[in-house]
mmCIF file of C-alpha atoms in Angstrom:
data_model
loop_
_atom_site.group_PDB
_atom_site.id
_atom_site.type_symbol
_atom_site.label_atom_id
_atom_site.label_comp_id
_atom_site.label_asym_id
_atom_site.label_seq_id
_atom_site.Cartn_x
_atom_site.Cartn_y
_atom_site.Cartn_z
ATOM 1 C CA MET R 24 -96.713 51.403 -28.475
ATOM 2 C CA ASN R 25 -95.704 49.808 -31.723
ATOM 3 C CA ASP R 26 -92.275 49.068 -32.955
ATOM 4 C CA HIS R 27 -92.764 51.492 -35.774
ATOM 5 C CA ASP R 28 -93.145 54.314 -33.308
ATOM 6 C CA LEU R 29 -89.613 53.726 -31.787
ATOM 7 C CA PRO R 30 -86.976 56.221 -32.875
ATOM 8 C CA HIS R 31 -84.180 54.914 -35.134
ATOM 9 C CA SER R 32 -80.800 56.249 -34.136
ATOM 10 C CA GLY R 33 -78.824 54.575 -36.848
ATOM 11 C CA PRO R 34 -78.292 51.418 -38.808
ATOM 12 C CA SER R 35 -79.433 48.102 -37.324
ATOM 13 C CA GLU R 36 -77.025 46.359 -34.807
ATOM 14 C CA SER R 37 -76.817 42.621 -33.674
ATOM 15 C CA VAL R 38 -78.009 41.920 -30.201
ATOM 16 C CA THR R 39 -75.615 39.789 -27.964
ATOM 17 C CA PRO R 40 -77.411 37.291 -25.772
ATOM 18 C CA PRO R 41 -76.754 37.690 -22.080
ATOM 19 C CA GLU R 42 -73.939 35.405 -20.509
ATOM 20 C CA THR R 43 -75.068 32.523 -18.423
ATOM 21 C CA PRO R 44 -73.494 32.431 -14.997
ATOM 22 C CA VAL R 45 -70.624 29.781 -14.559
ATOM 23 C CA ASP R 46 -71.151 27.058 -11.955
ATOM 24 C CA ALA R 47 -68.519 27.368 -9.155
ATOM 25 C CA GLY R 48 -68.383 23.575 -8.590
ATOM 26 C CA SER R 49 -67.581 22.835 -12.208
ATOM 27 C CA GLN R 50 -64.821 25.415 -12.221
ATOM 28 C CA ALA R 51 -63.285 23.914 -9.066
ATOM 29 C CA LEU R 52 -63.421 20.445 -10.600
ATOM 30 C CA THR R 53 -61.713 21.693 -13.752
ATOM 31 C CA GLU R 54 -58.927 23.259 -11.758
ATOM 32 C CA ALA R 55 -58.532 20.107 -9.677
ATOM 33 C CA LEU R 56 -58.277 17.923 -12.777
ATOM 34 C CA ARG R 57 -55.772 20.288 -14.332
ATOM 35 C CA SER R 58 -53.623 20.148 -11.167
ATOM 36 C CA SER R 59 -53.973 16.362 -10.943
ATOM 37 C CA PHE R 60 -52.811 15.896 -14.521
ATOM 38 C CA THR R 61 -49.821 18.104 -13.802
ATOM 39 C CA ILE R 62 -48.928 16.067 -10.719
ATOM 40 C CA VAL R 63 -49.395 12.816 -12.652
ATOM 41 C CA LYS R 64 -47.064 14.061 -15.359
ATOM 42 C CA VAL R 65 -44.410 14.984 -12.784
ATOM 43 C CA VAL R 66 -44.797 11.655 -11.028
ATOM 44 C CA MET R 67 -44.553 9.772 -14.315
ATOM 45 C CA VAL R 68 -41.400 11.667 -15.236
ATOM 46 C CA LEU R 69 -39.951 10.899 -11.822
ATOM 47 C CA LEU R 70 -40.905 7.252 -12.160
ATOM 48 C CA VAL R 71 -39.248 7.081 -15.561
ATOM 49 C CA LEU R 72 -36.106 8.666 -14.126
ATOM 50 C CA VAL R 73 -36.114 6.304 -11.174
ATOM 51 C CA PHE R 74 -36.706 3.379 -13.510
ATOM 52 C CA LEU R 75 -33.762 4.362 -15.686
ATOM 53 C CA ALA R 76 -31.566 5.123 -12.678
ATOM 54 C CA SER R 77 -32.223 1.644 -11.320
ATOM 55 C CA GLY R 78 -30.118 0.353 -14.184
ATOM 56 C CA LEU R 79 -26.956 1.772 -12.637
ATOM 57 C CA PHE R 80 -24.727 -0.780 -10.976
ATOM 58 C CA THR R 81 -21.126 -1.033 -9.792
ATOM 59 C CA VAL R 82 -18.650 -3.803 -10.590
ATOM 60 C CA GLY R 83 -16.139 -4.469 -7.819
ATOM 61 C CA PRO R 84 -12.360 -4.653 -8.303
ATOM 62 C CA GLU R 85 -12.357 -8.468 -8.187
ATOM 63 C CA GLN R 86 -15.523 -8.889 -10.240
ATOM 64 C CA ARG R 87 -16.675 -8.992 -13.817
ATOM 65 C CA ALA R 88 -20.262 -8.374 -14.980
ATOM 66 C CA ILE R 89 -22.313 -9.692 -17.895
ATOM 67 C CA ILE R 90 -25.430 -7.945 -19.267
ATOM 68 C CA LEU R 91 -28.255 -10.148 -20.497
ATOM 69 C CA ARG R 92 -30.837 -8.491 -22.759
ATOM 70 C CA PHE R 93 -33.932 -10.625 -22.918
ATOM 71 C CA GLY R 94 -31.736 -13.522 -21.776
ATOM 72 C CA LYS R 95 -28.996 -13.056 -24.388
ATOM 73 C CA ALA R 96 -25.493 -11.884 -23.505
ATOM 74 C CA GLN R 97 -24.445 -8.550 -24.956
ATOM 75 C CA GLY R 98 -21.104 -9.157 -26.661
ATOM 76 C CA GLN R 99 -18.971 -12.145 -27.498
ATOM 77 C CA GLY R 100 -16.163 -13.673 -25.454
ATOM 78 C CA GLU R 101 -14.136 -11.197 -23.448
ATOM 79 C CA LYS R 102 -16.134 -8.283 -24.879
ATOM 80 C CA ALA R 103 -19.140 -9.454 -22.896
ATOM 81 C CA LEU R 104 -17.319 -8.923 -19.624
ATOM 82 C CA LEU R 105 -17.669 -5.525 -17.968
ATOM 83 C CA LEU R 106 -14.606 -4.301 -16.117
ATOM 84 C CA PRO R 107 -14.684 -2.842 -12.580
ATOM 85 C CA GLY R 108 -16.434 0.509 -12.330
ATOM 86 C CA LEU R 109 -19.864 2.125 -12.749
ATOM 87 C CA HIS R 110 -22.091 0.736 -15.529
ATOM 88 C CA TRP R 111 -25.654 1.110 -16.748
ATOM 89 C CA SER R 112 -28.142 -1.220 -18.357
ATOM 90 C CA PHE R 113 -31.853 -1.176 -18.976
ATOM 91 C CA PRO R 114 -33.675 -2.237 -15.858
ATOM 92 C CA TYR R 115 -35.346 -5.599 -15.493
ATOM 93 C CA PRO R 116 -37.123 -7.161 -17.367
ATOM 94 C CA ILE R 117 -35.322 -5.716 -20.393
ATOM 95 C CA ASP R 118 -31.793 -6.242 -19.146
ATOM 96 C CA GLU R 119 -30.311 -8.250 -16.361
ATOM 97 C CA HIS R 120 -26.725 -8.032 -15.121
ATOM 98 C CA ILE R 121 -24.846 -10.902 -13.510
ATOM 99 C CA LYS R 122 -21.753 -10.304 -11.402
ATOM 100 C CA VAL R 123 -19.060 -12.973 -11.315
ATOM 101 C CA SER R 124 -16.223 -12.962 -8.823
ATOM 102 C CA ILE R 125 -12.919 -13.761 -10.507
ATOM 103 C CA GLY R 126 -10.503 -12.627 -7.811
ATOM 104 C CA GLY R 127 -12.396 -13.850 -4.780
ATOM 105 C CA LEU R 128 -12.595 -17.454 -3.671
ATOM 106 C CA GLN R 129 -15.746 -19.524 -4.004
ATOM 107 C CA GLN R 130 -16.577 -22.334 -1.610
ATOM 108 C CA VAL R 131 -18.817 -25.386 -1.657
ATOM 109 C CA SER R 132 -19.266 -28.193 0.865
ATOM 110 C CA SER R 133 -20.108 -31.859 0.506
ATOM 111 C CA THR R 134 -22.041 -33.633 3.251
ATOM 112 C CA VAL R 135 -22.973 -36.711 1.248
ATOM 113 C CA GLY R 136 -21.016 -38.856 3.695
ATOM 114 C CA TRP R 137 -21.868 -37.016 6.923
ATOM 115 C CA TYR R 138 -24.422 -37.843 9.576
ATOM 116 C CA ALA R 139 -27.580 -35.768 10.021
ATOM 117 C CA VAL R 140 -26.956 -32.476 11.810
ATOM 118 C CA THR R 141 -28.942 -29.262 12.041
ATOM 119 C CA PRO R 142 -27.439 -25.900 11.002
ATOM 120 C CA GLU R 143 -27.575 -24.735 14.621
ATOM 121 C CA GLN R 144 -25.665 -27.799 15.816
ATOM 122 C CA LEU R 145 -23.171 -27.356 12.990
ATOM 123 C CA LEU R 146 -22.476 -23.733 13.920
ATOM 124 C CA ALA R 147 -22.210 -24.564 17.625
ATOM 125 C CA GLY R 148 -19.962 -27.569 16.975
ATOM 126 C CA ILE R 149 -22.365 -29.914 18.753
ATOM 127 C CA VAL R 150 -22.332 -33.585 17.779
ATOM 128 C CA PRO R 151 -25.858 -35.003 17.932
ATOM 129 C CA PRO R 152 -26.263 -38.172 20.000
ATOM 130 C CA ALA R 153 -25.891 -41.369 18.076
ATOM 131 C CA GLY R 154 -28.692 -43.858 17.801
ATOM 132 C CA PRO R 155 -28.323 -47.564 18.468
ATOM 133 C CA THR R 156 -27.615 -48.215 14.786
ATOM 134 C CA LEU R 157 -26.744 -46.223 11.698
ATOM 135 C CA ASN R 158 -29.821 -44.915 9.915
ATOM 136 C CA PRO R 159 -29.054 -44.715 6.170
ATOM 137 C CA VAL R 160 -32.192 -42.646 5.567
ATOM 138 C CA THR R 161 -30.922 -39.646 7.548
ATOM 139 C CA ASP R 162 -27.222 -40.383 8.133
ATOM 140 C CA GLY R 163 -24.835 -40.220 5.209
ATOM 141 C CA TYR R 164 -21.793 -42.476 5.067
ATOM 142 C CA VAL R 165 -19.066 -43.682 2.727
ATOM 143 C CA LEU R 166 -17.450 -47.091 2.175
ATOM 144 C CA THR R 167 -13.677 -47.540 2.356
ATOM 145 C CA ALA R 168 -11.449 -49.891 0.377
ATOM 146 C CA ASP R 169 -11.401 -52.424 3.245
ATOM 147 C CA ASN R 170 -15.226 -52.475 3.432
ATOM 148 C CA ASN R 171 -15.529 -50.246 6.482
ATOM 149 C CA ILE R 172 -18.147 -47.554 7.067
ATOM 150 C CA MET R 173 -17.149 -44.035 8.067
ATOM 151 C CA HIS R 174 -18.375 -40.446 7.917
ATOM 152 C CA SER R 175 -16.593 -37.880 5.801
ATOM 153 C CA ARG R 176 -17.273 -34.335 4.618
ATOM 154 C CA ALA R 177 -15.279 -31.947 2.440
ATOM 155 C CA THR R 178 -15.019 -28.221 1.800
ATOM 156 C CA LEU R 179 -13.685 -27.112 -1.587
ATOM 157 C CA THR R 180 -12.272 -23.661 -2.273
ATOM 158 C CA TYR R 181 -11.974 -22.673 -5.919
ATOM 159 C CA ARG R 182 -11.455 -19.670 -8.178
ATOM 160 C CA ILE R 183 -13.340 -18.808 -11.392
ATOM 161 C CA ASN R 184 -10.993 -18.561 -14.364
ATOM 162 C CA ASP R 185 -13.524 -18.398 -17.231
ATOM 163 C CA PRO R 186 -16.647 -16.455 -16.213
ATOM 164 C CA ILE R 187 -18.330 -16.961 -19.625
ATOM 165 C CA ARG R 188 -18.237 -20.756 -19.397
ATOM 166 C CA TYR R 189 -19.003 -20.713 -15.689
ATOM 167 C CA VAL R 190 -22.164 -18.628 -16.144
ATOM 168 C CA PHE R 191 -23.555 -19.736 -19.528
ATOM 169 C CA SER R 192 -22.517 -23.383 -19.818
ATOM 170 C CA PHE R 193 -24.426 -24.513 -16.733
ATOM 171 C CA VAL R 194 -27.773 -23.725 -15.184
ATOM 172 C CA ASN R 195 -26.146 -23.549 -11.745
ATOM 173 C CA ALA R 196 -22.380 -23.933 -11.854
ATOM 174 C CA SER R 197 -22.056 -23.911 -8.053
ATOM 175 C CA ASN R 198 -24.323 -26.965 -7.791
ATOM 176 C CA THR R 199 -22.266 -28.656 -10.493
ATOM 177 C CA VAL R 200 -19.085 -28.082 -8.507
ATOM 178 C CA GLN R 201 -20.752 -29.538 -5.425
ATOM 179 C CA SER R 202 -21.810 -32.617 -7.401
ATOM 180 C CA LEU R 203 -18.238 -33.081 -8.602
ATOM 181 C CA LEU R 204 -17.023 -32.797 -5.005
ATOM 182 C CA ASP R 205 -19.535 -35.463 -3.900
ATOM 183 C CA ASN R 206 -18.307 -37.742 -6.669
ATOM 184 C CA ALA R 207 -14.651 -37.199 -5.784
ATOM 185 C CA LEU R 208 -15.228 -37.781 -2.070
ATOM 186 C CA VAL R 209 -17.026 -41.095 -2.594
ATOM 187 C CA HIS R 210 -14.496 -42.230 -5.214
ATOM 188 C CA ALA R 211 -11.433 -41.378 -3.118
ATOM 189 C CA THR R 212 -12.872 -43.035 0.000
ATOM 190 C CA ALA R 213 -13.378 -46.254 -1.936
ATOM 191 C CA CYS R 214 -9.672 -46.212 -2.851
ATOM 192 C CA PHE R 215 -8.281 -45.836 0.698
ATOM 193 C CA LYS R 216 -8.444 -47.974 3.825
ATOM 194 C CA VAL R 217 -10.112 -46.566 6.902
ATOM 195 C CA ASP R 218 -6.859 -46.417 8.914
ATOM 196 C CA ASP R 219 -5.167 -44.499 6.103
ATOM 197 C CA ILE R 220 -7.999 -41.954 5.951
ATOM 198 C CA LEU R 221 -8.164 -41.410 9.713
ATOM 199 C CA THR R 222 -4.495 -41.559 10.753
ATOM 200 C CA ARG R 223 -1.835 -42.880 8.403
ATOM 201 C CA ASP R 224 -2.295 -41.022 5.112
ATOM 202 C CA VAL R 225 -4.647 -38.096 5.702
ATOM 203 C CA ALA R 226 -2.697 -35.806 3.347
ATOM 204 C CA GLY R 227 -2.708 -38.412 0.595
ATOM 205 C CA PHE R 228 -6.474 -38.838 0.894
ATOM 206 C CA GLN R 229 -7.055 -35.078 0.652
ATOM 207 C CA GLU R 230 -4.784 -34.839 -2.371
ATOM 208 C CA GLU R 231 -6.694 -37.650 -4.103
ATOM 209 C CA VAL R 232 -10.010 -35.840 -3.590
ATOM 210 C CA ARG R 233 -8.494 -32.601 -4.891
ATOM 211 C CA ARG R 234 -7.016 -34.377 -7.919
ATOM 212 C CA ARG R 235 -10.337 -36.034 -8.725
ATOM 213 C CA VAL R 236 -12.288 -32.760 -8.531
ATOM 214 C CA THR R 237 -9.750 -31.018 -10.771
ATOM 215 C CA LEU R 238 -9.949 -33.834 -13.316
ATOM 216 C CA LEU R 239 -13.762 -33.784 -13.446
ATOM 217 C CA ALA R 240 -13.893 -29.975 -13.603
ATOM 218 C CA ASP R 241 -11.524 -29.964 -16.584
ATOM 219 C CA GLN R 242 -13.560 -32.644 -18.329
ATOM 220 C CA GLU R 243 -16.790 -30.685 -17.839
ATOM 221 C CA GLY R 244 -15.170 -27.373 -18.821
ATOM 222 C CA LEU R 245 -16.317 -25.502 -15.724
ATOM 223 C CA GLY R 246 -13.678 -22.808 -16.069
ATOM 224 C CA ILE R 247 -12.459 -23.037 -12.446
ATOM 225 C CA SER R 248 -9.200 -23.797 -10.666
ATOM 226 C CA VAL R 249 -9.183 -25.661 -7.369
ATOM 227 C CA GLU R 250 -7.306 -23.846 -4.622
ATOM 228 C CA GLN R 251 -7.798 -26.004 -1.536
ATOM 229 C CA CYS R 252 -9.678 -29.056 -0.356
ATOM 230 C CA ALA R 253 -10.217 -29.628 3.377
ATOM 231 C CA ILE R 254 -11.615 -32.991 4.492
ATOM 232 C CA GLN R 255 -12.811 -34.239 7.856
ATOM 233 C CA GLY R 256 -13.252 -37.941 8.516
ATOM 234 C CA VAL R 257 -14.576 -39.648 11.625
ATOM 235 C CA PRO R 258 -15.606 -43.206 12.471
ATOM 236 C CA PRO R 259 -19.274 -44.019 13.037
ATOM 237 C CA ARG R 260 -20.464 -42.546 16.312
ATOM 238 C CA GLN R 261 -21.647 -45.964 17.456
ATOM 239 C CA LEU R 262 -18.050 -47.279 17.239
ATOM 240 C CA THR R 263 -16.147 -44.309 18.613
ATOM 241 C CA ASP R 264 -14.770 -46.236 21.614
ATOM 242 C CA ALA R 265 -13.663 -49.173 19.465
ATOM 243 C CA PHE R 266 -11.879 -46.913 17.009
ATOM 244 C CA ALA R 267 -10.288 -45.015 19.923
ATOM 245 C CA SER R 268 -8.909 -48.290 21.308
ATOM 246 C CA VAL R 269 -7.513 -49.225 17.914
ATOM 247 C CA LEU R 270 -5.987 -45.770 17.560
ATOM 248 C CA LYS R 271 -4.402 -46.040 21.017
ATOM 249 C CA ALA R 272 -2.942 -49.423 20.129
ATOM 250 C CA GLU R 273 -1.659 -47.977 16.869
ATOM 251 C CA VAL R 274 0.004 -45.124 18.747
ATOM 252 C CA MET R 275 1.622 -47.540 21.214
ATOM 253 C CA ARG R 276 2.792 -49.719 18.347
ATOM 254 C CA ALA R 277 4.349 -46.715 16.615
ATOM 255 C CA LYS R 278 6.001 -45.670 19.891
ATOM 256 C CA VAL R 279 7.492 -49.134 20.486
ATOM 257 C CA LEU R 280 8.698 -49.294 16.886
ATOM 258 C CA ASP R 281 10.308 -45.879 17.212
ATOM 259 C CA GLU R 282 12.067 -46.911 20.417
ATOM 260 C CA ALA R 283 13.233 -50.156 18.803
ATOM 261 C CA ARG R 284 14.544 -48.305 15.774
ATOM 262 C CA SER R 285 16.282 -45.799 18.038
ATOM 263 C CA TYR R 286 17.936 -48.617 20.005
ATOM 264 C CA GLU R 287 18.840 -50.316 16.745
ATOM 265 C CA ASN R 288 20.491 -47.146 15.490
ATOM 266 C CA GLN R 289 22.401 -46.719 18.766
ATOM 267 C CA VAL R 290 23.673 -50.317 18.736
ATOM 268 C CA THR R 291 24.510 -50.155 15.055
ATOM 269 C CA ASN R 292 26.363 -46.867 15.441
ATOM 270 C CA ARG R 293 28.265 -48.133 18.491
ATOM 271 C CA ALA R 294 29.132 -51.406 16.735
ATOM 272 C CA GLY R 295 30.238 -49.450 13.693
ATOM 273 C CA ALA R 296 32.429 -47.207 15.835
ATOM 274 C CA ASP R 297 33.911 -50.231 17.650
ATOM 275 C CA ALA R 298 34.541 -52.004 14.367
ATOM 276 C CA GLU R 299 36.227 -48.939 12.959
ATOM 277 C CA SER R 300 38.369 -48.623 16.098
ATOM 278 C CA ILE R 301 39.394 -52.293 15.906
ATOM 279 C CA ILE R 302 40.198 -51.974 12.220
ATOM 280 C CA ASN R 303 42.287 -48.856 12.865
ATOM 281 C CA LEU R 304 44.126 -50.608 15.710
ATOM 282 C CA ALA R 305 44.742 -53.637 13.512
ATOM 283 C CA GLN R 306 46.045 -51.429 10.747
ATOM 284 C CA SER R 307 48.335 -49.712 13.222
ATOM 285 C CA ASP R 308 49.619 -53.056 14.577
ATOM 286 C CA LYS R 309 50.073 -54.300 11.066
ATOM 287 C CA ALA R 310 52.116 -51.256 10.116
ATOM 288 C CA ARG R 311 54.203 -51.561 13.303
ATOM 289 C CA HIS R 312 54.903 -55.275 12.802
ATOM 290 C CA VAL R 313 55.751 -54.754 9.173
ATOM 291 C CA SER R 314 58.109 -51.953 10.186
ATOM 292 C CA ASP R 315 59.723 -54.128 12.890
ATOM 293 C CA VAL R 316 60.146 -57.045 10.535
ATOM 294 C CA ALA R 317 61.609 -54.765 7.910
ATOM 295 C CA ALA R 318 64.026 -53.295 10.491
ATOM 296 C CA GLN R 319 65.066 -56.763 11.688
ATOM 297 C CA ALA R 320 65.538 -57.937 8.123
ATOM 298 C CA GLN R 321 67.712 -54.929 7.437
ATOM 299 C CA ARG R 322 69.711 -55.597 10.635
ATOM 300 C CA PHE R 323 70.190 -59.248 9.678
ATOM 301 C CA GLU R 324 71.409 -58.164 6.289
ATOM 302 C CA GLU R 325 73.884 -55.822 8.002
ATOM 303 C CA ILE R 326 75.323 -58.489 10.380
ATOM 304 C CA LEU R 327 75.328 -61.272 7.818
ATOM 305 C CA PRO R 328 78.874 -60.424 6.679
ATOM 306 C CA GLN R 329 80.125 -60.599 10.318
ATOM 307 C CA TYR R 330 78.565 -64.018 10.758
ATOM 308 C CA ARG R 331 80.177 -65.260 7.625
ATOM 309 C CA ARG R 332 83.651 -64.052 8.794
ATOM 310 C CA HIS R 333 83.453 -65.348 12.432
ATOM 311 C CA PRO R 334 80.447 -67.583 12.912
ATOM 312 C CA GLU R 335 81.515 -68.908 16.339
ATOM 313 C CA LEU R 336 82.209 -65.479 17.761
ATOM 314 C CA PHE R 337 78.946 -64.269 16.311
ATOM 315 C CA GLU R 338 77.093 -67.062 18.060
ATOM 316 C CA VAL R 339 78.732 -66.282 21.386
ATOM 317 C CA GLN R 340 77.881 -62.587 21.094
ATOM 318 C CA ARG R 341 74.291 -63.288 20.206
ATOM 319 C CA LEU R 342 74.056 -65.803 23.082
ATOM 320 C CA THR R 343 75.462 -63.286 25.522
ATOM 321 C CA GLU R 344 72.966 -60.622 24.411
ATOM 322 C CA THR R 345 70.097 -63.070 24.688
ATOM 323 C CA LEU R 346 71.089 -64.258 28.165
ATOM 324 C CA GLY R 347 71.493 -60.660 29.286
ATOM 325 C CA LYS R 348 67.920 -59.909 28.199
ATOM 326 C CA VAL R 349 66.483 -63.099 29.680
ATOM 327 C CA LEU R 350 68.353 -63.002 33.020
ATOM 328 C CA THR R 351 67.879 -59.314 33.699
ATOM 329 C CA ASN R 352 66.117 -59.748 37.062
ATOM 330 C CA ALA R 353 68.156 -62.751 38.325
ATOM 331 C CA GLN R 354 70.292 -62.216 41.459
ATOM 332 C CA GLU R 355 72.948 -64.755 40.441
ATOM 333 C CA LYS R 356 73.832 -65.476 36.867
ATOM 334 C CA ILE R 357 75.808 -68.672 36.145
ATOM 335 C CA TYR R 358 76.650 -69.950 32.734
ATOM 336 C CA VAL R 359 77.940 -73.505 32.233
ATOM 337 C CA ALA R 360 79.661 -74.146 28.947
ATOM 338 C CA ASP R 361 78.872 -77.336 27.115
ATOM 339 C CA GLY R 362 81.994 -79.531 26.912
ATOM 340 C CA ALA R 363 80.377 -82.490 25.274
ATOM 341 C CA THR R 364 82.043 -81.753 22.018
ATOM 342 C CA GLY R 365 85.499 -82.120 23.573
ATOM 343 C CA ASN R 366 86.554 -78.740 22.475
ATOM 344 C CA ARG R 367 87.843 -76.551 25.174
ATOM 345 C CA LYS R 368 86.502 -73.109 25.018
ATOM 346 C CA GLN R 369 86.928 -70.322 27.454
ATOM 347 C CA LEU R 370 83.956 -68.057 27.753
ATOM 348 C CA ARG R 371 84.024 -65.012 29.942
ATOM 349 C CA LEU R 372 80.784 -63.404 30.815
ATOM 350 C CA LEU R 373 80.382 -60.154 32.687
ATOM 351 C CA LEU R 374 77.464 -60.948 34.959
ATOM 352 C CA ASN R 375 76.355 -58.237 37.315
ATOM 353 C CA ARG R 376 75.670 -59.493 40.767
ATOM 354 C CA GLU R 377 73.391 -57.124 42.511
ATOM 355 C CA PRO R 378 73.810 -56.906 46.284
ATOM 356 C CA PRO R 379 70.789 -58.105 48.236
ATOM 357 C CA LYS R 380 68.514 -55.382 49.450
ATOM 358 C CA ILE R 381 68.579 -54.782 53.235
ATOM 359 C CA LYS R 382 65.181 -54.786 54.797
ATOM 360 C CA ALA R 383 64.104 -51.742 56.759
ATOM 361 C CA GLU R 384 63.774 -53.754 60.018
ATOM 362 C CA GLU R 385 67.416 -54.910 59.910
ATOM 363 C CA THR R 386 68.725 -51.350 59.535
ATOM 364 C CA LYS R 387 67.149 -50.225 62.788
ATOM 365 C CA PRO R 388 69.657 -50.125 65.799
#
């Protein structure tokens, strides 16, 4: 049958080729890739959110924070300091925030003059056994003004006043403070004798170390203020017994001196009281004698006219009074007038003759 013999129903139409069947594996792979890309997008969004959220940080009430963007501080002077509260910055490595404590106390220790000790022994308070001699390779020490060797360590407590200078002027400001403390400890030890450091002037030695650290910190412009400096000094462990004997002798010497000064004060106070008593008694006697002399002088002035009128009678009266005072306790009183002058004078004296006392034995019947 030819094509010409086929019936024509109408105009010519295009013939659509038959669809090829879709492979089930390819379709599954497409769906899997589509789902994977969706998950990757979600994960990337979450990672971006987590990355940005990691830039949140909190500044405490006694802290200030500084944001560094590619190593450069954001802001100038006080504007670079972030106040307490919640803040945000780009996460590292774009930004970096540094917290500085301005209200809290910072602390560094100096062991440049201390013997070798492990952290465990230091925490437990255990003193390691001493060797036969001092080993300068492992054991630190300091020299005193009187050329003695001793061990000394210090703990410095300070406060940050200028966070900008403290953070940006030094690579590690805490290490700088420790170096200044080492310098001050060695310098102050060289200015004091070993007895002054250990017993006599401990407070003065600590104050000298504190003063030296403050001076060096101001010169370097650290931006800190020293609050406290605690120092511990001990003799070399090899000479502990010798130093203990010297300390005991020093204590005994101080005790004897104190007792001597106490006795001196007692004797001086007693002598002062006795001297004051004697002076007061002498002043009293002086006033009494002066008063008696003044009274006698006044009496003599009063009887002077009588003497001038009757001198002989005055003499007799005064003689009678005197003999009466002198012969008060005499049993018999006899007065013999002097007749050598040839003048006859009659003198009558009233002399009391006391009857003799009768003994108790004679009165008994």
